[in-house]
CSV table of C-alpha atoms in Angstrom, one decimal:
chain,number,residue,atom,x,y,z
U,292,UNK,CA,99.2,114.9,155.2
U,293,UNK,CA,99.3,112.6,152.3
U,294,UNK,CA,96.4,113.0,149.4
U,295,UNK,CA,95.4,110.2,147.3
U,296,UNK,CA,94.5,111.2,143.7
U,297,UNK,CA,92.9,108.9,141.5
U,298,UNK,CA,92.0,109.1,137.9
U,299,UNK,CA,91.1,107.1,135.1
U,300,UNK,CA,92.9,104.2,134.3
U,301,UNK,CA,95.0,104.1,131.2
U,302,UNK,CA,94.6,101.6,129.1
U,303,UNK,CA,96.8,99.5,127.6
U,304,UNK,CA,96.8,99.6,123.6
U,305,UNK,CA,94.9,96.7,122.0
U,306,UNK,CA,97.3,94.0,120.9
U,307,UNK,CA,97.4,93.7,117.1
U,308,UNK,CA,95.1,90.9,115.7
U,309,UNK,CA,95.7,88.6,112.9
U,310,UNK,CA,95.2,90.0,109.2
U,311,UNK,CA,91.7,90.1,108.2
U,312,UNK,CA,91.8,88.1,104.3
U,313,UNK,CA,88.0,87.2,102.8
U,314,UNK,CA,87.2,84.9,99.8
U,315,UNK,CA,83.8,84.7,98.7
U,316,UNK,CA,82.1,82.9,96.1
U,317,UNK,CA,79.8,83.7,94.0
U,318,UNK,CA,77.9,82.4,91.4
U,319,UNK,CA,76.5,85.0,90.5
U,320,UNK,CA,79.8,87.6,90.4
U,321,UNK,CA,77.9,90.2,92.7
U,322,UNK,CA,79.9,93.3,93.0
U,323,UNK,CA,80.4,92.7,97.0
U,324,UNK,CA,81.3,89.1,97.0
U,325,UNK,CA,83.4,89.2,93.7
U,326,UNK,CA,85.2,92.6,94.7
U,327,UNK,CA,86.1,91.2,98.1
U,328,UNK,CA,87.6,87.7,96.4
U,329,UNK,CA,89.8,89.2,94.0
U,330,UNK,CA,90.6,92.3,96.5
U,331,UNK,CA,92.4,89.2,98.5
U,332,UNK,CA,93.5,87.5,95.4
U,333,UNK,CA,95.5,90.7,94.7
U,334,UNK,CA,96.6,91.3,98.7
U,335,UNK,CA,98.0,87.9,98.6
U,336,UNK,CA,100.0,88.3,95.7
U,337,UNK,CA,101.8,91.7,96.5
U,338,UNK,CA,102.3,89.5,99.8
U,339,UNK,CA,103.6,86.6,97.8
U,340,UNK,CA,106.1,89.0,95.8
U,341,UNK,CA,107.6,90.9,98.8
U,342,UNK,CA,108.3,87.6,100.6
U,343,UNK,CA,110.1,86.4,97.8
U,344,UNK,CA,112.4,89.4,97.7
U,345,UNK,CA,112.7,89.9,101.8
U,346,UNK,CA,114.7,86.3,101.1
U,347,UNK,CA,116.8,87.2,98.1
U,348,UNK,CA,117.9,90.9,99.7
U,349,UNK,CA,120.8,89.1,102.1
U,350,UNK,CA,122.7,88.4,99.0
U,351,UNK,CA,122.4,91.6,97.3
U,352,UNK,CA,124.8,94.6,97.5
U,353,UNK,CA,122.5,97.5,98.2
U,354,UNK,CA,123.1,99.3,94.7
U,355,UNK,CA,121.2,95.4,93.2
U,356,UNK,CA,118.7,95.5,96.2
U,357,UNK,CA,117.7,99.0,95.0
U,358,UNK,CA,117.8,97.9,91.3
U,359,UNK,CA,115.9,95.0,92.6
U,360,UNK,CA,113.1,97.0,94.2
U,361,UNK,CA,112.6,99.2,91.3
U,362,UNK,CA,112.1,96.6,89.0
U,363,UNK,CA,110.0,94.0,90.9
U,364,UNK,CA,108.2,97.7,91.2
U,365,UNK,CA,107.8,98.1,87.8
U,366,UNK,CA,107.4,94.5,86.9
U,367,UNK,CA,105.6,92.9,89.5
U,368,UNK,CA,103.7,95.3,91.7
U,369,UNK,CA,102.1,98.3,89.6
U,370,UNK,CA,101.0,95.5,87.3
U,371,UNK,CA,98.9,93.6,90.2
U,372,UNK,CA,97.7,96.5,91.9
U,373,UNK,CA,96.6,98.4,88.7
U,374,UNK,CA,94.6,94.7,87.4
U,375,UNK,CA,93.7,94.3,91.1
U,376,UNK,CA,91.7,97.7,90.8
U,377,UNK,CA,90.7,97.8,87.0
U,378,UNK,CA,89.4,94.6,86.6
U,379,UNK,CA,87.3,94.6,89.2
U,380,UNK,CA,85.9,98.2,88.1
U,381,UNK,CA,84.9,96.7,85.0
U,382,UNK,CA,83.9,93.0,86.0
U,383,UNK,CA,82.4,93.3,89.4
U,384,UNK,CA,81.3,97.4,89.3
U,385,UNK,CA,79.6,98.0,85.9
U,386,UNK,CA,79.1,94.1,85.0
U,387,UNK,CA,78.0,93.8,88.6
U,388,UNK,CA,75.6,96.4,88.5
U,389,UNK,CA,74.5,95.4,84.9
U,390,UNK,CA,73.6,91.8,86.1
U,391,UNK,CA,71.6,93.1,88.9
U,392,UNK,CA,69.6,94.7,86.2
U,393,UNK,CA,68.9,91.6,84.1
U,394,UNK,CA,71.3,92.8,81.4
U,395,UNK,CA,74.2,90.4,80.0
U,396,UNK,CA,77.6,92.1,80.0
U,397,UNK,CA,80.8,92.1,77.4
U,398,UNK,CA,84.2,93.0,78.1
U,399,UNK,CA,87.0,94.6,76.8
U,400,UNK,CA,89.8,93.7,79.1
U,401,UNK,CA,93.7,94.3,78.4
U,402,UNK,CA,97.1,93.6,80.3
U,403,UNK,CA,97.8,95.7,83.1
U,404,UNK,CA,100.8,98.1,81.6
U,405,UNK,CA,103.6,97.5,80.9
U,406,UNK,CA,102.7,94.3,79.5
U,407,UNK,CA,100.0,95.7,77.7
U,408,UNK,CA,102.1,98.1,76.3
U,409,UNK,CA,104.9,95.5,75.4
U,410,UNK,CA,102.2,92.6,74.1
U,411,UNK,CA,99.1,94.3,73.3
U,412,UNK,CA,100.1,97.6,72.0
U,413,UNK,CA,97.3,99.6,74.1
U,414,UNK,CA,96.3,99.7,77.8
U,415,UNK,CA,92.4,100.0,78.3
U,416,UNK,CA,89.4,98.6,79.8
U,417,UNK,CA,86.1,98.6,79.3
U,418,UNK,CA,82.6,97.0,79.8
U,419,UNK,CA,79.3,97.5,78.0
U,420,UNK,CA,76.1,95.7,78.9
U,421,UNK,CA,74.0,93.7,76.2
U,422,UNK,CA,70.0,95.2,75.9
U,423,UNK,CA,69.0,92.5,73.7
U,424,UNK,CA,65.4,91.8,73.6
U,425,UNK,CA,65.1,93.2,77.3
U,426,UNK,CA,63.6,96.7,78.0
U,427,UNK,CA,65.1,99.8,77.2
U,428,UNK,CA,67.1,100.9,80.6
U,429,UNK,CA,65.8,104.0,82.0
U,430,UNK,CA,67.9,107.2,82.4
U,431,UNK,CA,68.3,106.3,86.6
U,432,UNK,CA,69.2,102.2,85.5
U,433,UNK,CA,72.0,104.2,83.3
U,434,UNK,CA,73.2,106.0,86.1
U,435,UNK,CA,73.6,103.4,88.8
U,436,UNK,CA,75.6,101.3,85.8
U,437,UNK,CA,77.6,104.0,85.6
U,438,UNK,CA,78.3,104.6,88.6
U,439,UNK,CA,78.6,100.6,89.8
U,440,UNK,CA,82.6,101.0,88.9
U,441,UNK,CA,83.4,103.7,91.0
U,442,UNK,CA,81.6,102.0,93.8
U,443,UNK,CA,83.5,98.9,93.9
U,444,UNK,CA,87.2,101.7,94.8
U,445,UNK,CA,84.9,102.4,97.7
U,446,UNK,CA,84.4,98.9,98.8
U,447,UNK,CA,87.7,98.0,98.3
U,448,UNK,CA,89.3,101.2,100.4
U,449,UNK,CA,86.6,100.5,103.1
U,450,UNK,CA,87.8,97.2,103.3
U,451,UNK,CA,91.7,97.2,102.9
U,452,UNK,CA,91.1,100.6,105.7
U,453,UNK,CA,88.7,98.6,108.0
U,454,UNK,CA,91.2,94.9,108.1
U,455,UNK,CA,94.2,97.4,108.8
U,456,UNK,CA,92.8,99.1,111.5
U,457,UNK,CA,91.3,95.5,112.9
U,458,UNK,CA,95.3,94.4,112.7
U,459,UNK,CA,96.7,97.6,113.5
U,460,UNK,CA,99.0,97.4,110.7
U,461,UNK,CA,99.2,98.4,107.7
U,462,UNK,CA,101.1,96.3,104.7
U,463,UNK,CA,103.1,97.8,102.1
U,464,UNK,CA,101.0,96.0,99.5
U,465,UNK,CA,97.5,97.2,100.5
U,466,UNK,CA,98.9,100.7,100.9
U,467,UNK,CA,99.6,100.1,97.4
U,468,UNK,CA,96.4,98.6,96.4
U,469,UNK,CA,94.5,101.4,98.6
U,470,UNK,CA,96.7,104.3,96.8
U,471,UNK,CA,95.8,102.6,93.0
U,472,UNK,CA,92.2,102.8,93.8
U,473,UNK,CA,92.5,106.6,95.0
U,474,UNK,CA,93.9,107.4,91.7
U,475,UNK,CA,91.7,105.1,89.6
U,476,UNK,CA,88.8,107.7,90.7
U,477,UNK,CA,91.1,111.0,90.9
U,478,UNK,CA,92.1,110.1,87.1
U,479,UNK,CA,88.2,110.1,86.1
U,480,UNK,CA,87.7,113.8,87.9
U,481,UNK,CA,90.6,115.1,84.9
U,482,UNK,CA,89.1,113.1,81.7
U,483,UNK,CA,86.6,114.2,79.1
U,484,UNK,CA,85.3,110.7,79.0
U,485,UNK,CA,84.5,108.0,81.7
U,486,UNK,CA,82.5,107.1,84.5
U,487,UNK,CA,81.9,110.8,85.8
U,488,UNK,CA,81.4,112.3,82.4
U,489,UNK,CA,78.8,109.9,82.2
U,490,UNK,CA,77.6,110.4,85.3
U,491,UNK,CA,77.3,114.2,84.5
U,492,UNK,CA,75.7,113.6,80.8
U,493,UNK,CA,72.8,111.2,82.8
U,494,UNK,CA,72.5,114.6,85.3
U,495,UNK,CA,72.0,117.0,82.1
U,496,UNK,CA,69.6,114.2,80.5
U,497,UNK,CA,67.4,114.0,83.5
U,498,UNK,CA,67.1,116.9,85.2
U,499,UNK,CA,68.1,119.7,82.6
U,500,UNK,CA,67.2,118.6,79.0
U,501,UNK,CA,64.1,120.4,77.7
């Protein structure tokens, strides 16, 4: 006697979808829109630097494609996605969340090490809003400022993770990117100043001071 068994079809795995890559503009350098633009600007650039090596590698021994990796590494790539992270930290997180507030914002922006190092002398980045004649900012308004840069490493993780996924691939250089913005916020957990040393001083201002 033959038996028939049936089940559930497997499906076949979704094919993998063209690269999700957003620019948007604007005016008035909100954290979403201006995160997202230079996110890309930054993806397209590690892109950029990996194609142009992929075509000089035929005609290296692999002792000079090593040497080559390690220094387009060291020249080319840390330094993009280190400024692709930072500078958006400081422009688009606290500056964001400053604007959104009504306050004007100044910057203290650097090159993205080495060249920092090599031209600058010092690798560092900062922003500070401008009061002026504008209210005092309350203790919670402090807070969110403080907290706007570590909020643009989440939209850029949930976005580089969320396009991958979409594509079902993941790219060496938003890997990269993604990884830089991990440590961006580990590094802040391990100093005695910074964005979650604020954060903590606004907790013992509001809630525990006398």
């Amino acid at each position: 006697m033959l038996v028939a068994l049936s089940g559930p079809a497997i499906a076949e795995p979704p094919a993998e979808q063209p690269l999700e890559l957003r620019l948007e503009l604007d005016p008035r350098l909100g954290m979403e829109a201006g995160t997202t633009a230079f996110t890309t600007a930054a993806r397209l650039a590690l892109r950029g630097g990996d194609g142009l090596l992929l075509r000089a590698e035929p005609g290296l021994t692999p002792v000079t494609s090593i040497l080559a990796r390690i220094g387009a590494g060291l020249a080319v790539d840390a330094p993009i996605a280190i400024a692709g992270v930072v500078l958006p930290h400081e422009i688009f997180g606290h500056g964001g969340r400053a604007r959104d507030a009504g306050f004007d914002v100044a910057y203290e922006l650097t090159l993205p090490p080495p060249y920092g190092w090599l031209f600058g002398g010092k690798v560092g980045n900062s922003a500070t809003w401008q009061i002026g004649d504008q209210p005092e900012p309350t203790l919670d308004e402090r807070a969110l400022y403080v907290l706007g840069g570590l909020e643009v490493q989440n939209l850029q993780q949930h976005d580089l993770a969320f396009t991958a996924f979409r594509a079902r691939k993941l790219a060496r250089g938003d890997a990269l990117l993604y990884l830089t913005a991990s440590i961006e916020v580990t590094a802040y957990t391990a100093r005695s100043s910074g964005d979650i040393e604020g954060y903590y001083a606004h907790i013992e201002n509001r809630y525990l001071a006398n």
